[in-house]
XYZ file of C-alpha atoms in Angstrom:
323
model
C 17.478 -10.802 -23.598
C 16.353 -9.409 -20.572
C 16.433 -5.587 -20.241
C 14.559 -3.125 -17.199
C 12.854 -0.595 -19.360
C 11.471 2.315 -16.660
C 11.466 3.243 -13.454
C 8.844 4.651 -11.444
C 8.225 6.178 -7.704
C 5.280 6.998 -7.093
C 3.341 7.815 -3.103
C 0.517 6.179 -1.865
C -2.959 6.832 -0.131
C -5.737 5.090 0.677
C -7.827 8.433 1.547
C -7.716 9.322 -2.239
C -10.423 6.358 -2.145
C -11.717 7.137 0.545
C -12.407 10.904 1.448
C -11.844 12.356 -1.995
C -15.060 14.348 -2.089
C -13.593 15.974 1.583
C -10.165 16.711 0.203
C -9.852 20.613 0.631
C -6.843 20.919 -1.814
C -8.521 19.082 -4.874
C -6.461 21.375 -7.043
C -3.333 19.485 -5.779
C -5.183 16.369 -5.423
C -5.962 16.668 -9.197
C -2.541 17.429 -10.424
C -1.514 14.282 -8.396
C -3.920 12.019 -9.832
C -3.150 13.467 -13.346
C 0.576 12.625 -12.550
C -0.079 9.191 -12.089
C -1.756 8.855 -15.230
C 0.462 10.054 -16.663
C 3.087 7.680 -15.553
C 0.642 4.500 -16.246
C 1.122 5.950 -19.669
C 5.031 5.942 -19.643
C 4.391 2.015 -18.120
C 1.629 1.478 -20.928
C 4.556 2.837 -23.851
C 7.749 0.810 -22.300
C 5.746 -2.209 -22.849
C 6.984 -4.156 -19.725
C 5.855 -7.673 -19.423
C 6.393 -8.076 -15.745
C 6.905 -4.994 -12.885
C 8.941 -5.467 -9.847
C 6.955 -4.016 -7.615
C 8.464 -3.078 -4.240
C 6.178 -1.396 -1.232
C 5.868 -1.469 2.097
C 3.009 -3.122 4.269
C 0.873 -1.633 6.813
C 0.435 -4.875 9.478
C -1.870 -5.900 6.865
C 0.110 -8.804 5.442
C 2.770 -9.221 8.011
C 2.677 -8.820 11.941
C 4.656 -9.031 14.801
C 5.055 -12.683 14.947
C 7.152 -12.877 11.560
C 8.690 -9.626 10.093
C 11.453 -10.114 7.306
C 13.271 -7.241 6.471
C 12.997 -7.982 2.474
C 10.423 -10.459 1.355
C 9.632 -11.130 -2.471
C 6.554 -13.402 -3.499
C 7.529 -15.997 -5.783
C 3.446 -17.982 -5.963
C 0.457 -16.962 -5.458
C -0.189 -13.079 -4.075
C -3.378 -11.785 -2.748
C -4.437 -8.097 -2.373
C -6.027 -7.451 1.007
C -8.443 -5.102 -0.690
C -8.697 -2.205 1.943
C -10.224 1.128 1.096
C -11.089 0.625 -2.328
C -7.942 -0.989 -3.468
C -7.873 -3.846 -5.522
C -8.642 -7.028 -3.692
C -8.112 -10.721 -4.453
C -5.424 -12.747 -6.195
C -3.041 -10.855 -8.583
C -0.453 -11.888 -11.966
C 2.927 -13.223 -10.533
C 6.014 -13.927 -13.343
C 6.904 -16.609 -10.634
C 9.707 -18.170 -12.841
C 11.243 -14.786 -12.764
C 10.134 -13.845 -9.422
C 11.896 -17.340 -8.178
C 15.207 -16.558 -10.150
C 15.458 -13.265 -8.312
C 15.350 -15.672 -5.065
C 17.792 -18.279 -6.278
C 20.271 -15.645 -7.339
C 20.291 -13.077 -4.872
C 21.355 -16.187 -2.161
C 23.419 -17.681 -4.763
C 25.349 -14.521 -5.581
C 26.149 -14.717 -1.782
C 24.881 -11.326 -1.086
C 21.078 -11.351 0.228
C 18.893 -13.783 2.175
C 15.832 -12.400 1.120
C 12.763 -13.952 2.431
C 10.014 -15.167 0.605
C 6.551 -16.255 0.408
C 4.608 -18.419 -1.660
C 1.534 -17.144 -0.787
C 2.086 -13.640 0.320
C -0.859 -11.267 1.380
C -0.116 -7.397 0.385
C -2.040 -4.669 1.265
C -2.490 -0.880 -0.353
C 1.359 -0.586 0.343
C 1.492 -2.211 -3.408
C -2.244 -2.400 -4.479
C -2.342 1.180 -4.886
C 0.213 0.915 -7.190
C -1.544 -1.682 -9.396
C -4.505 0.267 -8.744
C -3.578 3.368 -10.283
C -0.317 2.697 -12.274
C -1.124 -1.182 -13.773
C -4.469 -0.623 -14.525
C -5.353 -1.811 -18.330
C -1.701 -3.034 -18.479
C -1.209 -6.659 -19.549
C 2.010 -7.244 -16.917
C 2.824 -9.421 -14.293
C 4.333 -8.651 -10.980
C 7.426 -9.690 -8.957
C 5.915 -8.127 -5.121
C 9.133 -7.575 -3.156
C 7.905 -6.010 0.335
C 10.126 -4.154 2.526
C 9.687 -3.664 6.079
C 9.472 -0.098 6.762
C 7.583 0.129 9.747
C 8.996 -2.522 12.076
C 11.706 -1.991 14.139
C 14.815 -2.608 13.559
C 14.587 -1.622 9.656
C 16.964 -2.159 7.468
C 19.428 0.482 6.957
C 18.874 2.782 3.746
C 22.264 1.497 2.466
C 20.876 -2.100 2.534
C 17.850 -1.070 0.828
C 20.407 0.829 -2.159
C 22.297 -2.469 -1.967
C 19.566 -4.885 -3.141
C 18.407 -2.759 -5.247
C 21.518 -2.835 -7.435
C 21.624 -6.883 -6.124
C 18.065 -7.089 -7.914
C 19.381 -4.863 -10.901
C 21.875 -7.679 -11.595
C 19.306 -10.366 -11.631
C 16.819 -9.389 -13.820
C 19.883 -8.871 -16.290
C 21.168 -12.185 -15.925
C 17.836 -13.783 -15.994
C 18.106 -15.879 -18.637
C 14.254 -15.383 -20.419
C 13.122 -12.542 -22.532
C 11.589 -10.242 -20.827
C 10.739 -6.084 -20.019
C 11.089 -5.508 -16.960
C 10.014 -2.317 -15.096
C 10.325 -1.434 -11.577
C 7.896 0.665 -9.358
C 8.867 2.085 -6.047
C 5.510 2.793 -3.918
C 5.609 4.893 -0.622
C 6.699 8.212 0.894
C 7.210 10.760 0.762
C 6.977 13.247 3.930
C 4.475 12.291 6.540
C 4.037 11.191 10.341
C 1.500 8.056 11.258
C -0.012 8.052 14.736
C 2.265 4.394 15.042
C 4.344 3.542 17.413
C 7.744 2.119 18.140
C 6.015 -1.311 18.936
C 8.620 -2.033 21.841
C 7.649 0.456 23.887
C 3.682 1.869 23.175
C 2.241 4.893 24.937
C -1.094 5.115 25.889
C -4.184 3.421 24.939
C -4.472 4.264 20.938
C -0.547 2.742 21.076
C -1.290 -0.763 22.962
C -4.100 -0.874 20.576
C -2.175 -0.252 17.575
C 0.461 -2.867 18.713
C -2.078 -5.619 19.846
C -3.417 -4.935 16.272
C -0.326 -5.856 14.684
C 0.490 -8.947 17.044
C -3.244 -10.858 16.730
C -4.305 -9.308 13.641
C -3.447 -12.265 11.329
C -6.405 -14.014 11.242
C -8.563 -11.099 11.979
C -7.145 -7.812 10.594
C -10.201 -6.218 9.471
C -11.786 -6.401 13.108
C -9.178 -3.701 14.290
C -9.488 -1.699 11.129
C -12.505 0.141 11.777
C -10.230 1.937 15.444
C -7.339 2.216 13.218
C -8.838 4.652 10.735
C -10.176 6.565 13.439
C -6.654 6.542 14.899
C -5.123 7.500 11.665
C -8.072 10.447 10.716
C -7.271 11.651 14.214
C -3.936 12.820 13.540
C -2.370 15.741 12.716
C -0.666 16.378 9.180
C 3.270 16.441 9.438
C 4.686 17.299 6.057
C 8.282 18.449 5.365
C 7.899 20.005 2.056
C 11.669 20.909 1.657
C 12.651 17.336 2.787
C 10.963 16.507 -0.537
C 11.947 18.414 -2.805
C 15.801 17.584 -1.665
C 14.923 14.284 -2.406
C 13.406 14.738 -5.160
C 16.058 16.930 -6.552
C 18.358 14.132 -6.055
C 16.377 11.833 -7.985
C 16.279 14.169 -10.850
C 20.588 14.362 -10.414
C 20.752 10.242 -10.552
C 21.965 10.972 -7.139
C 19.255 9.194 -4.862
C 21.997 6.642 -3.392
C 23.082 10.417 -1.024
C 19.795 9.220 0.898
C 21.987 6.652 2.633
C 23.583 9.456 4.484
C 20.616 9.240 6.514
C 20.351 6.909 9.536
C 16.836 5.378 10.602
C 16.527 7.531 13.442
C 17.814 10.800 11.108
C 15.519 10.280 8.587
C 12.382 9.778 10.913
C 13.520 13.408 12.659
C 13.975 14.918 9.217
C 10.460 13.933 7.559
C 8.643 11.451 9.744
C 8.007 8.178 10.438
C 5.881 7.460 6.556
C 9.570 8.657 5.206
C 10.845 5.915 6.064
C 9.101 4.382 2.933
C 11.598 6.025 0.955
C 13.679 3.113 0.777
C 11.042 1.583 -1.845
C 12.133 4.390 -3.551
C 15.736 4.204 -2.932
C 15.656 0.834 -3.939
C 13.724 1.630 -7.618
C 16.569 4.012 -8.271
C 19.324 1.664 -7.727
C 17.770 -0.789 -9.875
C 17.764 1.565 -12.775
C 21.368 2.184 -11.932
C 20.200 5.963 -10.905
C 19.429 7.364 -13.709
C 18.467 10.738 -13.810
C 14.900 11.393 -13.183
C 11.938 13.320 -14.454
C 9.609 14.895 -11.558
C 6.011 15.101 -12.632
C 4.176 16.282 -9.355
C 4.832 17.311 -6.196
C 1.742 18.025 -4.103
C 1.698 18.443 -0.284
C -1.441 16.954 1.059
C -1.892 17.400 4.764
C -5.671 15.955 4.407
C -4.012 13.201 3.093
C -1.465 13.256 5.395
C 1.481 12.927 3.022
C 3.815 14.798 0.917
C 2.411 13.404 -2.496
C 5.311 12.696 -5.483
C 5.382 10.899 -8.619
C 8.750 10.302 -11.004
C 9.790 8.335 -13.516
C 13.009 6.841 -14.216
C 14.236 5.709 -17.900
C 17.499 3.958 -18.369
C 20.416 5.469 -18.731
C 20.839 4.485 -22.371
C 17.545 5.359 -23.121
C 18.166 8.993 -21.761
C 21.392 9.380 -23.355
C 19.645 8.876 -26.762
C 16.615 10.671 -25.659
C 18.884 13.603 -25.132
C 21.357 13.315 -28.203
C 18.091 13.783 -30.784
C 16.978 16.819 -28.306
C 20.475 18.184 -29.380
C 20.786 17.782 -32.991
């Protein structure tokens, strides 16, 4: 029997490998870092074997000439490596990676991409740098284009992410499965709408992501400076709406949003939510437990971590609280 044992959502950022020693706010930086621990423990004690892991990718692994909405790896999947972040070839439960493939087309309701030799970047690696690290698990990468114009919708997003709920219950192994949501939350990137750049940094940017396939790391070097250049944009109350909703099982309300609404509300990096969104429809929303919030502007992000268990799992949990 197959059964999704946790849920996680956690943000990412490569500058907490990078410019550590300059973060001002280490206080907050330190509470953030604790709270991923802290949820790599929660992974470590649900004993998953395999972790969907669903993140975004930053023109890294995908660029302008070929941009699926929804793409999951079912072979091999390398780690670009940047900033400190793990690099290199990582653990893929391909025969469950490849059901999730066959039965979301199947079931008539997705035609998910997918690669058999996928390239992610710190979109996901930060994830298995910080929240897989020391665990034994494999990894189903789903990557969801968040940064691309047109996205998909948040609904979609909420959609597959009960589609991919089915799945992994239907798949006909044994296996513990947990899903990790990686992105988000608040936060503005100097990036532009690629259709229509402004200005030299913006044509740069959007060259990157066109010719950057065989050569990504050439451009890197501009796009950091690009990136350190810009101005922190949090919306701290945007955030902890959201995550209030997480904590009521009521993260599907984010669909309310449209693209264009969301980006006005908390920025263009919000859009990552939908990694998120999608975790929280694969645990069938169960309520959630917040264990940081930090707002980082030197990091440029509104900084959260939650975990998800099942609904079953919570009921329990809170029945022996009561007696």
């Amino acid at each position: 029997m197959t059964e999704i044992v946790l849920g996680v959502g956690a943000s990412h950022s490569t500058l907490m490998n990078t410019h550590w020693e300059e973060t001002l706010h280490k206080d907050r930086a330190e509470r953030f870092r604790d709270a991923l621990g802290t949820a790599r423990d929660e992974l470590a004690k649900a004993r998953p074997d395999t972790v969907v892991l669903v993140g975004s990718n930053h023109f890294r692994g995908f660029w302008l000439d070929l941009i699926p909405a929804f793409t999951l790896g079912v072979g091999e999947c390398v780690a670009s490596g940047e900033s400190g972040t793990p690099k290199g070839p990582q653990p893929v439960d391909v025969p469950l990676a490849q059901h999730l493939a066959d039965s979301l087309v199947e079931g008539g309701r997705f035609d998910a991409a997918f690669s058999a030799r996928l390239q992610i970047d710190h979109g996901q690696s930060h994830a298995i740098q910080y929240l897989l690290e020391g665990l034994d698990v494999e990894i189903v990468p789903l990557v969801v284009n968040v940064f691309a114009h047109p996205l998909p919708t948040l609904e979609r997003c909420e959609q597959l992410g009960r589609a991919i709920r089915e799945a992994v219950l239907a798949f006909p192994g044994d296996r513990r499965v947990a899903v990790v949501g990686s992105g988000g939350l608040s936060h503005r990137l100097p990036w532009p709408d690629w259709r229509d750049p402004q200005g030299e940094d913006e044509e740069f940017m959007v060259g990157a992501w066109l010719d950057g396939r065989e050569n990504w790391q050439d451009y890197d070097a501009r796009r950091r400076e690009i990136i350190r250049a810009a101005e922190a944009c949090l919306t701290p109350e945007f955030d902890d709406k959201f995550l209030t909703l997480l904590e009521r099982g009521e993260a599907h309300r984010l669909t309310a949003y449209t693209t264009e609404e969301l980006e006005k509300a908390a920025g263009n990096g919000a859009q990552e939510l939908r990694t998120w969104l999608l975790m929280a429809a694969a645990l069938d929303h169960a309520p959630a437990r917040r264990l940081a919030y930090e707002p980082m502007p030197e990091w440029l992000t509104g900084m959260g971590v939650a975990v998800l268990e099942p609904k079953a799992m919570h009921t329990a949990t809170a029945a022996g609280q009561g007696a």
